[in-house]
Coordinates of C-alpha atoms in Angstrom, one line a residue:
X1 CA 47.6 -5.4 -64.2
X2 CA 49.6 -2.8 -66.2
X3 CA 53.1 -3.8 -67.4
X4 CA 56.1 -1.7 -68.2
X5 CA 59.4 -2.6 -70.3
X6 CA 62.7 -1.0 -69.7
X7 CA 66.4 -1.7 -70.5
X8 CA 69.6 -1.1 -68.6
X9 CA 72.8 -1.3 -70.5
X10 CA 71.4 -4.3 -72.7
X11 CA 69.3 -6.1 -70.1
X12 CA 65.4 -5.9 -71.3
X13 CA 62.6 -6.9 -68.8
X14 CA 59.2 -6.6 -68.0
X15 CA 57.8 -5.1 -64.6
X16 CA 54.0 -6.1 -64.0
X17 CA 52.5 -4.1 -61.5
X18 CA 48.9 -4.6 -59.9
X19 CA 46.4 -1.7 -61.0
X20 CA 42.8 -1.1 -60.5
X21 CA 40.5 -0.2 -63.1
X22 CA 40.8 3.5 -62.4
X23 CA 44.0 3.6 -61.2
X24 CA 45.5 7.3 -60.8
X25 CA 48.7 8.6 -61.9
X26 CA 50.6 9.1 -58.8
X27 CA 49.6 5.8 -57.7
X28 CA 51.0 4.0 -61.0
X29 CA 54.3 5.9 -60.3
X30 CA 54.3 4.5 -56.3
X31 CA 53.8 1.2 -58.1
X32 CA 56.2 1.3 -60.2
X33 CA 58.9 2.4 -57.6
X34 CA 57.6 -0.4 -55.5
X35 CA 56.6 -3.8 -57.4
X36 CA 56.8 -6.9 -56.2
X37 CA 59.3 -9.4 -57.0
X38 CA 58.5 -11.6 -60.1
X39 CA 60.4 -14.5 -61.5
X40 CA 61.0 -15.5 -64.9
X41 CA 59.6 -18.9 -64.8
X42 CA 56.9 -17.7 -62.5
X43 CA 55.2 -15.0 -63.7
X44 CA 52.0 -15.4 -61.7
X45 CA 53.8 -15.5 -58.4
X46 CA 54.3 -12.3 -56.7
X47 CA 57.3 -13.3 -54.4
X48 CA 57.6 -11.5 -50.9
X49 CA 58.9 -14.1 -48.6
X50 CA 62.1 -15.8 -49.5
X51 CA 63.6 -18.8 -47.6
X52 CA 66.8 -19.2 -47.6
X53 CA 69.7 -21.5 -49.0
X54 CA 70.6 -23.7 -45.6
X55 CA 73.5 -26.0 -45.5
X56 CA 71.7 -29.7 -44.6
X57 CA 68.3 -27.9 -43.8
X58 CA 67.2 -26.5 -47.2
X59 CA 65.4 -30.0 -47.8
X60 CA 62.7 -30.9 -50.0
X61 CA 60.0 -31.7 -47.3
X62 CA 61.1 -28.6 -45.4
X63 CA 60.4 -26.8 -48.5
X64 CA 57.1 -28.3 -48.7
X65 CA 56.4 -27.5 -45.1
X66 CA 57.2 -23.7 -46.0
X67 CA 55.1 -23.4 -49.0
X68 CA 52.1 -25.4 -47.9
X69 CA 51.7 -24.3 -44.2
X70 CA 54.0 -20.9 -43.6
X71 CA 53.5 -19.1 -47.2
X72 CA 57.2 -19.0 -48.0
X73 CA 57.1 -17.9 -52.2
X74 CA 60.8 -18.6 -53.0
X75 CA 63.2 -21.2 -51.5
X76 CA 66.2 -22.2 -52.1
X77 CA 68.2 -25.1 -51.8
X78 CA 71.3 -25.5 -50.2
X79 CA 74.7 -24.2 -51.4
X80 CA 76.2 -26.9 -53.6
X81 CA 80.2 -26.8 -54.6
X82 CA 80.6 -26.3 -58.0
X83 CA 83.8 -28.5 -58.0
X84 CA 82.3 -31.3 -56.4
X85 CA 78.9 -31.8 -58.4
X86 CA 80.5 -31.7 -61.8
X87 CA 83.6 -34.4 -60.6
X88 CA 81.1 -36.6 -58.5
X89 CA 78.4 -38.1 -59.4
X90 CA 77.9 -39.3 -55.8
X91 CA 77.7 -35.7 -54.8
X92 CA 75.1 -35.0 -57.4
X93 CA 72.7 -37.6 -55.6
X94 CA 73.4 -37.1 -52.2
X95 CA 72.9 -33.0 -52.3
X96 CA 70.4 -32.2 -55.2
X97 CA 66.7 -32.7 -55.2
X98 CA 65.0 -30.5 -57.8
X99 CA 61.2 -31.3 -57.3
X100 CA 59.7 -28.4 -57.9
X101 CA 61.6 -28.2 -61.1
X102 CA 60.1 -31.2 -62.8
X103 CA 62.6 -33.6 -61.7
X104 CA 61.7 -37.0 -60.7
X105 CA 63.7 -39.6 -58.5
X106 CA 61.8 -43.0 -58.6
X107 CA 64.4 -44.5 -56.1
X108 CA 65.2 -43.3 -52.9
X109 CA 68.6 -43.7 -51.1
X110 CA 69.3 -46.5 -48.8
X111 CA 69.9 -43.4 -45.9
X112 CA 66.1 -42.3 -46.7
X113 CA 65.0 -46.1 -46.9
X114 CA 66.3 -46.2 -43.6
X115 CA 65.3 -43.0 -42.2
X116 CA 61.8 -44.1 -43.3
X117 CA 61.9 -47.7 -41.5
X118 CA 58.6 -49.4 -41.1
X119 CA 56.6 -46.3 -43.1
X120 CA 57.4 -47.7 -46.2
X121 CA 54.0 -47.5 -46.7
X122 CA 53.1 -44.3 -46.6
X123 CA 55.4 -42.9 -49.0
X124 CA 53.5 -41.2 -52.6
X125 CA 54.2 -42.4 -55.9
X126 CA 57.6 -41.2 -56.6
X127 CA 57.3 -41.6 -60.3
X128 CA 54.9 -38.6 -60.3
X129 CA 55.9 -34.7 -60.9
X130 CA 55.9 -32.3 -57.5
X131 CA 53.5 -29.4 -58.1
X132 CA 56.2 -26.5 -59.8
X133 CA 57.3 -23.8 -57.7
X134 CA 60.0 -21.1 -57.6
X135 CA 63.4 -22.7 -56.9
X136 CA 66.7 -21.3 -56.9
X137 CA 69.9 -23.4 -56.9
X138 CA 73.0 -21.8 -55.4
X139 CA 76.4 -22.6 -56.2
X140 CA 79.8 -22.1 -54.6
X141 CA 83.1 -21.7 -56.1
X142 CA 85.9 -19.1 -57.9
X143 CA 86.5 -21.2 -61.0
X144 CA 84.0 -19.2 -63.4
X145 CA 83.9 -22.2 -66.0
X146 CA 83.5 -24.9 -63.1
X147 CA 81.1 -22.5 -61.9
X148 CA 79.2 -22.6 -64.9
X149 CA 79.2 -26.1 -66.0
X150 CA 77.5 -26.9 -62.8
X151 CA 74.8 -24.2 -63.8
X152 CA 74.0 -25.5 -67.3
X153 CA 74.0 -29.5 -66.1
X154 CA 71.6 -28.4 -63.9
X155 CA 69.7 -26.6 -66.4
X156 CA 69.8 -29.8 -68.8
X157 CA 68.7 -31.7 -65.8
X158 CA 65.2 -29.6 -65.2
X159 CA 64.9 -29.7 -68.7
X160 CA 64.7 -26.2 -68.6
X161 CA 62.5 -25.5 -65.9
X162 CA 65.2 -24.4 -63.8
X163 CA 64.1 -21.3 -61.9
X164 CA 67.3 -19.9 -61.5
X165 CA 71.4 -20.0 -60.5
X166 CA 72.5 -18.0 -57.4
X167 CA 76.0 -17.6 -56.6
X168 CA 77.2 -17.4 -53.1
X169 CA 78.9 -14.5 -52.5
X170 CA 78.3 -14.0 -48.6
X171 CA 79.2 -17.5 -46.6
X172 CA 81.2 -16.1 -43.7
X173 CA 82.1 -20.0 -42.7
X174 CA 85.9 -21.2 -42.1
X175 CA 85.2 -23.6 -45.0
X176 CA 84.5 -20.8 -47.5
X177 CA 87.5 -18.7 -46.4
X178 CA 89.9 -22.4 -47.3
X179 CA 87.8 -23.1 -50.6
X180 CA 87.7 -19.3 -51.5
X181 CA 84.0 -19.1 -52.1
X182 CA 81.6 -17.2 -50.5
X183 CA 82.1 -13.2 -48.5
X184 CA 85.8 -14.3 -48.4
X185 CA 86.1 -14.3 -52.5
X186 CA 84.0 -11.5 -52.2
X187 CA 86.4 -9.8 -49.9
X188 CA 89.4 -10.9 -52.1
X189 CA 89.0 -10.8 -55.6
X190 CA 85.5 -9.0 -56.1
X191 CA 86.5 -9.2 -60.3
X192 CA 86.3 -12.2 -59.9
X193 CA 82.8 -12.8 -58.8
X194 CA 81.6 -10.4 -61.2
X195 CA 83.2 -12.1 -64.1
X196 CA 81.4 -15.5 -62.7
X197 CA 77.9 -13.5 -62.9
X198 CA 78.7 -12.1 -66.2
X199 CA 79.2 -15.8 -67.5
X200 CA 76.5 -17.4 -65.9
X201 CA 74.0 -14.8 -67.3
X202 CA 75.7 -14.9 -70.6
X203 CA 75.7 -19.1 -71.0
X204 CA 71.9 -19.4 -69.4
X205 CA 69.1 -18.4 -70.9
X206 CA 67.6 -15.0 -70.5
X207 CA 64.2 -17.2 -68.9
X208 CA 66.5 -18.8 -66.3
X209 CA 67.1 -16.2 -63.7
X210 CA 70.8 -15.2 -62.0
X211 CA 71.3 -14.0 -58.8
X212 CA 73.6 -13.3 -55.9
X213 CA 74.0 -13.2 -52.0
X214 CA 76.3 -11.0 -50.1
X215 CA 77.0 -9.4 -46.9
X216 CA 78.2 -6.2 -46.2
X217 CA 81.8 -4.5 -46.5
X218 CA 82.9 -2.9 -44.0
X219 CA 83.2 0.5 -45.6
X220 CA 80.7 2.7 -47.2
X221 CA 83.0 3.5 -50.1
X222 CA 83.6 0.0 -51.3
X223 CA 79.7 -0.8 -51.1
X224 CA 79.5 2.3 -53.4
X225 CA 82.4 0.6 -55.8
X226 CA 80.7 -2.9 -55.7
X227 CA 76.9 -2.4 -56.2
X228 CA 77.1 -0.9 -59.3
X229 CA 79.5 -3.5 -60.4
X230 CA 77.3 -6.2 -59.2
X231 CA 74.1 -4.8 -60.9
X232 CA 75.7 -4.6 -64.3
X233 CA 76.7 -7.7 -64.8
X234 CA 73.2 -8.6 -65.8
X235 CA 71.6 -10.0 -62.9
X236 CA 67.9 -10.3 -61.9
X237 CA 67.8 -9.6 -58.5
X238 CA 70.5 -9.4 -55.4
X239 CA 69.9 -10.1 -51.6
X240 CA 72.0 -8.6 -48.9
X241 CA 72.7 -10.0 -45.7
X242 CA 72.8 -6.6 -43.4
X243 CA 76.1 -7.8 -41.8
X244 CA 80.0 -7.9 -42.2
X245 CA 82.0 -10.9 -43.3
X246 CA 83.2 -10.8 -39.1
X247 CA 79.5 -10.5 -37.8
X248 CA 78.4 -14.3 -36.9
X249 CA 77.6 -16.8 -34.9
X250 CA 78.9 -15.4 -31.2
X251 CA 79.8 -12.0 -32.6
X252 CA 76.3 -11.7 -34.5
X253 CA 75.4 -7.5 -34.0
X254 CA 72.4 -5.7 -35.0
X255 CA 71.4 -5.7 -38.8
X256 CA 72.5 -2.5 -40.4
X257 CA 69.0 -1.9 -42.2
X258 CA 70.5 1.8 -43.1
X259 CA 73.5 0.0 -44.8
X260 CA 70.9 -2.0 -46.8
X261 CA 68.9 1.0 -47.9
X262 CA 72.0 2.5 -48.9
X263 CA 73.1 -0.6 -51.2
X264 CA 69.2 -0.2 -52.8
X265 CA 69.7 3.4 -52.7
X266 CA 73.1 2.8 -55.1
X267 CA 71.0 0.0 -57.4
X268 CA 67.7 1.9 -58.0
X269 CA 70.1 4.9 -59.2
X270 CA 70.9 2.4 -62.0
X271 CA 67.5 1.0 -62.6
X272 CA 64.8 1.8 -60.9
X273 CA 63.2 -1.7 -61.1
X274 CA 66.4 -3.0 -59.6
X275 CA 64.9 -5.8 -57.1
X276 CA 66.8 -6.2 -53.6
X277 CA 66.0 -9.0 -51.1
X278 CA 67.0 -8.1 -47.4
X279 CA 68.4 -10.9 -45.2
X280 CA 68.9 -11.1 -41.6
X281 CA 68.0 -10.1 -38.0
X282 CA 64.4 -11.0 -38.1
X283 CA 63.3 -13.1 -35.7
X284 CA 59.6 -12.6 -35.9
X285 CA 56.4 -11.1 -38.2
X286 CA 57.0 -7.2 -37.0
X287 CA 60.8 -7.1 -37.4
X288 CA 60.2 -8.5 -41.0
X289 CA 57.8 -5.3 -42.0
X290 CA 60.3 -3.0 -39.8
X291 CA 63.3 -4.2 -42.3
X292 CA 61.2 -4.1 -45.4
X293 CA 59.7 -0.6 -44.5
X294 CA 63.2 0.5 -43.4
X295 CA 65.6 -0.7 -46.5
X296 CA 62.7 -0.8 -48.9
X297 CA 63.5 -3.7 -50.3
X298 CA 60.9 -5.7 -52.2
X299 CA 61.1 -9.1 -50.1
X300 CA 62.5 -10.5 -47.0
X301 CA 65.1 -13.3 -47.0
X302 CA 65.1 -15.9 -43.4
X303 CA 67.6 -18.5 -42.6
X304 CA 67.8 -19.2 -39.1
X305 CA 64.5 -17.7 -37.5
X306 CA 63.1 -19.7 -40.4
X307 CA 64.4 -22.7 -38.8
X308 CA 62.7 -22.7 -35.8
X309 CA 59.6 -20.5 -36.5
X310 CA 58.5 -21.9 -40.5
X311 CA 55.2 -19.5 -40.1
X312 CA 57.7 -16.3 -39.7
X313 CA 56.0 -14.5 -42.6
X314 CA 52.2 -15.2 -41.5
X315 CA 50.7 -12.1 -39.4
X316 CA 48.8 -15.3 -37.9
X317 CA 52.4 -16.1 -36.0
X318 CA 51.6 -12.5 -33.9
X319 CA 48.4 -14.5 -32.4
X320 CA 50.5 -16.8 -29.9
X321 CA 50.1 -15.0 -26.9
X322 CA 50.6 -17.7 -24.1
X323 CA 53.3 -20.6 -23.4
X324 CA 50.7 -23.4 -24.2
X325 CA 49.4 -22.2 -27.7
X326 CA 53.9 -22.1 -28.9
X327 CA 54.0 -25.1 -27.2
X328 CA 51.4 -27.0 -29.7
X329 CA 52.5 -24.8 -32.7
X330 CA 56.3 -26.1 -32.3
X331 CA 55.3 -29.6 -31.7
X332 CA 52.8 -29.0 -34.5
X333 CA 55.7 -28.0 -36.9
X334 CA 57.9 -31.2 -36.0
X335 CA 54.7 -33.4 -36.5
X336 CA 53.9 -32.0 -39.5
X337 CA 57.4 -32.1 -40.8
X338 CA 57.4 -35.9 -40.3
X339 CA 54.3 -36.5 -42.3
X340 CA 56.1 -34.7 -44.9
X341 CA 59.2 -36.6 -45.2
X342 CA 57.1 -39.8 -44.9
X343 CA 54.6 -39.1 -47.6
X344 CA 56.9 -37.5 -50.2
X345 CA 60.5 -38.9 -48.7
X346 CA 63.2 -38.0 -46.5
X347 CA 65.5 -35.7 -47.0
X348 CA 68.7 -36.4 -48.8
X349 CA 71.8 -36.7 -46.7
X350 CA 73.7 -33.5 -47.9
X351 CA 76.8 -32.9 -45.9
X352 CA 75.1 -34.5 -43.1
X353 CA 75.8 -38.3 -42.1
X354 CA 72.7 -39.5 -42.6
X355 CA 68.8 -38.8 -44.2
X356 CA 67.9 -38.9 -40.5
X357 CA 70.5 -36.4 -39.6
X358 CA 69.0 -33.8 -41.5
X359 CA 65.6 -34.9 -39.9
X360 CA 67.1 -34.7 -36.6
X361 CA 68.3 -31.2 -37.0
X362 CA 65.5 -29.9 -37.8
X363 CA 63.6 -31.4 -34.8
X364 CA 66.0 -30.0 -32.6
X365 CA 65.0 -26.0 -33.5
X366 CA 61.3 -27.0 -33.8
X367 CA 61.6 -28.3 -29.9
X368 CA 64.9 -26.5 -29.1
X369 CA 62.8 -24.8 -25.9
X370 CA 61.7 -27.6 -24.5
X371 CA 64.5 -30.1 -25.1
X372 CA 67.5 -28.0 -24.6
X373 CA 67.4 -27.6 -20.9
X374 CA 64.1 -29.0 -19.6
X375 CA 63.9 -32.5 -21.1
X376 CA 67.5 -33.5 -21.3
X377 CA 66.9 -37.0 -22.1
X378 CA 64.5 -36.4 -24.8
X379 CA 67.5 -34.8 -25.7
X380 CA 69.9 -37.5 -25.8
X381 CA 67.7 -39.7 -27.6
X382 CA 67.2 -37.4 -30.0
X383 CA 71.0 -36.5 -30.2
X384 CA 71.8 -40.7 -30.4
X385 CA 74.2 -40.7 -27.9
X386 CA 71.5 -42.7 -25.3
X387 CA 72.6 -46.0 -26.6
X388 CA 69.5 -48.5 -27.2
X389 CA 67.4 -45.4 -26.6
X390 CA 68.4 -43.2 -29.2
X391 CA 66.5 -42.5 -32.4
X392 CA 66.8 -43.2 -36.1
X393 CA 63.5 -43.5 -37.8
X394 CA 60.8 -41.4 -38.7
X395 CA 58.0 -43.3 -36.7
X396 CA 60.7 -43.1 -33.7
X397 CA 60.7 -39.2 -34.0
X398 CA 57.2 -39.3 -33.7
X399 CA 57.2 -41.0 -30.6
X400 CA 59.5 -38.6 -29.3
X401 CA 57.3 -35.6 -30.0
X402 CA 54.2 -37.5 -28.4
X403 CA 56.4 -38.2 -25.3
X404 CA 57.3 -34.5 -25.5
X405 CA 53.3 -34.1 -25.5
X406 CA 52.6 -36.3 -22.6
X407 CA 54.9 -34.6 -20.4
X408 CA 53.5 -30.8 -20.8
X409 CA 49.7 -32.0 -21.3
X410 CA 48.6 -31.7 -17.5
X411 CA 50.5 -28.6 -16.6
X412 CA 48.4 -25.5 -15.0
X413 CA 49.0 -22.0 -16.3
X414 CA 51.4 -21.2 -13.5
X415 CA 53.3 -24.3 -14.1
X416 CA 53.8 -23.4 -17.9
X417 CA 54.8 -19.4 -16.8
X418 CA 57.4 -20.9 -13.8
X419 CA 58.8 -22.7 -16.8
X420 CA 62.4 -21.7 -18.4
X421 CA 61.1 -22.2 -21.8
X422 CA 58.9 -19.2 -21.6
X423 CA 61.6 -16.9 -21.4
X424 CA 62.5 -14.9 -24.7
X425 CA 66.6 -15.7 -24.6
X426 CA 65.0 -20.0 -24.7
X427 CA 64.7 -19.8 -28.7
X428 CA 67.2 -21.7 -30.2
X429 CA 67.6 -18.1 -32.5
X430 CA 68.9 -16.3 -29.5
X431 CA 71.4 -18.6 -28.6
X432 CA 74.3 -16.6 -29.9
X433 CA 72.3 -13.2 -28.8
X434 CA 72.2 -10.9 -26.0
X435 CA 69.0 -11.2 -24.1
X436 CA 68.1 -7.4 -25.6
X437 CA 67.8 -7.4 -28.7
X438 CA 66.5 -5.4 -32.0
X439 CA 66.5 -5.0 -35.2
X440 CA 69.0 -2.0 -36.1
X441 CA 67.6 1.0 -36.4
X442 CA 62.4 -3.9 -57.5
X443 CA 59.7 -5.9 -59.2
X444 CA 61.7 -8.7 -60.7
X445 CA 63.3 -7.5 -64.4
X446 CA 62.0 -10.3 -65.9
X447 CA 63.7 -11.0 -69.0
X448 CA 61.7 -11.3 -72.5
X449 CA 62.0 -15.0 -73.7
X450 CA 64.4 -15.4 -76.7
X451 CA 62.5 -17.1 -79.6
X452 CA 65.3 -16.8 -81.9
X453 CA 65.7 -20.9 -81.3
X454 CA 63.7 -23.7 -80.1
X455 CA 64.1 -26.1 -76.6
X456 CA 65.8 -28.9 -78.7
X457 CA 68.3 -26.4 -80.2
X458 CA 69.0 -24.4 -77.1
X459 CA 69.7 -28.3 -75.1
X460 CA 72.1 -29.1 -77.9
X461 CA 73.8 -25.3 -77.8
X462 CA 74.3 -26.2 -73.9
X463 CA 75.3 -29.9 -74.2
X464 CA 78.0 -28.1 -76.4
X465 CA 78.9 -25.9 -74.2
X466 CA 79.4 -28.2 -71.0
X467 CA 81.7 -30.0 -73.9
X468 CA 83.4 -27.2 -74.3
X469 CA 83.8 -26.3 -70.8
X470 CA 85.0 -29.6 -70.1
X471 CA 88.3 -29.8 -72.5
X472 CA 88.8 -26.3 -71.4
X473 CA 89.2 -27.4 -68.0
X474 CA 91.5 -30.3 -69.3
X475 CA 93.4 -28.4 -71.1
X476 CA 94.4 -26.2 -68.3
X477 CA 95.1 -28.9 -66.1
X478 CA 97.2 -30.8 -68.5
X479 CA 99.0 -27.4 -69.0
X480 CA 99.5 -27.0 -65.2
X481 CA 100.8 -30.8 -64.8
X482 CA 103.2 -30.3 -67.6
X483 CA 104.4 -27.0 -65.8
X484 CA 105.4 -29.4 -62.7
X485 CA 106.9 -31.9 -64.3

């Protein structure tokens, strides 16, 4: 491949592009308009396919279901509340698993000790490293040095293998709008958010990459005023959900793909090699290339689609063309799930109640179709409110999807198309959407590594820092209490 170095106001990076041997002039200018999206700590991984941070469903094993089986190249984990995982150390377990950064947990949970019940057994050897992958945390909050001290204990905890930090600039949630995170600090107090992106790219290193989500304003003009803003404060790469702060759940619209090419448009005037990841309103394989093609951003971002269809990015997902073959690929997905969290561990509880509550959840958008109207009590069970019935291990789930089997095996072909699960508005991503629907109609700057000091030195530079941080935050406090008293 060739390579190519450029700066904009101070950030360095390296763009690699692939070239042939006798690669022509106009075609090394088309590539360098159009690379593909390249990571810091992965340099070998060309990323296209992005999944995206999920409250209680970004979970390790669904990770590994996405890289292994659906070729998802970046994943995130869930949001995680600045506040809370520097205060709580109970928080810190319960939410964060970091196996693809080189972190180990030899000791699972009791929740995943119970969500694995009698398949002990067949769990791997927890003291060994995951195979490394890209990994981006993302954070919540408005306090830029709470903000940051949760970035740089997470960096000490990988060691240093950290991936990267993303800041959540685009929850549209009630929550965020009461803890001022997310679009609603964007919406409020855009400074703000900038001056947290500024800091975390000034306290990480330049191999740890920064990023941020966001939604759309409202306005043209102000989308004019903030990408630029956003773009200098030294970030790698930005995604953008195509939708306002007021377009979700039941009043979910159409993506805005123009809006999004007009955001890129404003970057790549900038930097050229400005990367943008597009987010939202793809439901299958076509409407992902439609987006890209139409925004012309360098990868594609899925949350909820994601959810229910985890091979969303393969051109293999266009070859179901009957009821039966979905029916054995979404039962397939659950199954395969399961062996997953049995074999490397169950997920961690999150914000749910339980390890098995994040299990169940995702169970219930692999077989939302067929459970949602037409097996009720499969439901129920599934749900735990069918007393004795209900479920609460992983062999238990299992038996669930096999009784889910059972009941479709001897159908005939007209059977399966009378069936209200065939019908398009059955997918659990629809159920907020009209039964029409459609899709409205940079490589990576990869920072050069800073040799100026060594690991040791940089770990006791940031162990400092968090000290720092820390009797800043103190101090403040002590300052605020004194004000009251």
């Amino acid at each position: 491949g060739v390579s190519a170095r450029g700066s904009v106001k101070g950030r360095r990076c390296l763009v690699s592009v692939a070239a042939t041997p006798s690669i022509q002039d106009d075609q090394q200018k088309e590539a360098s308009q159009h690379p593909s999206l390249i990571l810091p700590s992965h340099p070998n991984v060309q990323i296209k396919s992005v999944m995206a941070p999920m409250v209680a469903a970004s979970d390790f094993p669904f990770r590994v279901l996405l890289r292994e089986h659906c070729g998802v190249d970046l994943a995130f984990t869930q949001m995680i509340h600045s506040k809370n995982f520097v205060r709580d150390e109970t928080f810190r377990k319960t939410h964060m698993d970091l196996w693809e950064a080189g972190v180990v947990y030899p000791k699972l949970l009791p929740t995943q000790l119970e969500c694995l019940g009698d398949e002990v057994g067949q769990l791997e050897d927890l003291t060994q490293q995951q195979p490394s992958a890209p990994l981006m945390v993302q954070l919540a909050g408005h306090d830029v040095d709470m903000v940051v001290q949760a970035a740089l204990m997470i960096y000490e905890e990988t060691d240093g293998k950290l991936t990267g930090i993303d800041l959540n600039c685009g929850c549209p949630q009630q929550i965020a709008r009461k803890g001022n995170y997310g679009a609603f600090l964007m919406e409020r107090d855009s400074e703000r958010v900038c001056e947290i992106l500024k800091a975390l790219r000034k306290n990480l290193p330049s191999e740890t990459a920064v990023s941020a989500k966001i939604r759309l304003p409202v306005e043209d003009e102000t989308l004019r005023e903030r990408i630029p803003r956003l773009v200098e404060t030294g970030i790698n790469f930005l995604t953008i959900h195509g939708r306002t702060l007021k377009e979700n759940k039941t009043a979910v619209g159409a993506v805005h793909a123009d809006r999004i090419r007009l955001a890129i448009d404003i970057a790549r005037k900038l930097d050229p090699q400005f990367p943008v990841v597009c987010n939202g309103g793809m439901e299958n394989y076509q409407d992902i290339q439609n987006l890209l093609q139409s925004t012309g951003a360098v990868a594609a971002m899925s949350s909820e689609a994601l959810l229910e269809t985890p091979n969303l990015f393969q051109e293999s997902s266009t070859q179901i063309t009957t009821p039966q073959e979905r029916f054995r690929q979404q039962t397939d997905f659950a199954k395969e799930y399961l062996r997953i969290c049995a074999t490397k561990g169950p997920p961690l509880p999150g914000v749910g109640s339980s390890s098995f509550s994040v299990v169940r959840n995702h169970l219930f958008k692999f077989l939302h179709r067929y459970i949602h109207s037409e097996q009720p009590d499969l439901r129920d069970r599934l749900a735990g409110t069918n007393g004795k019935h209900s479920i609460r291990t992983i062999s238990q789930a299992r038996e669930l999807v096999e009784d889910l089997e059972e009941r479709y095996a001897s159908l005939s072909d007209d059977e399966w198309n009378a069936l209200s699960s065939t019908a398009p508005h059955a997918s659990w991503y629809r159920r907020h959407r009209k039964p029409e629907r459609h899709v409205h109609q940079k490589v990576l700057s990869v920072p050069v590594h800073d040799t100026r000091t060594g690991i040791e030195e940089r770990k006791r530079e940031i162990k400092n820092r968090i000290e720092d941080l820390k009797k800043r935050r103190l101090s403040r406090e002590r300052g605020q209490s004194s004000v009251l008293m």
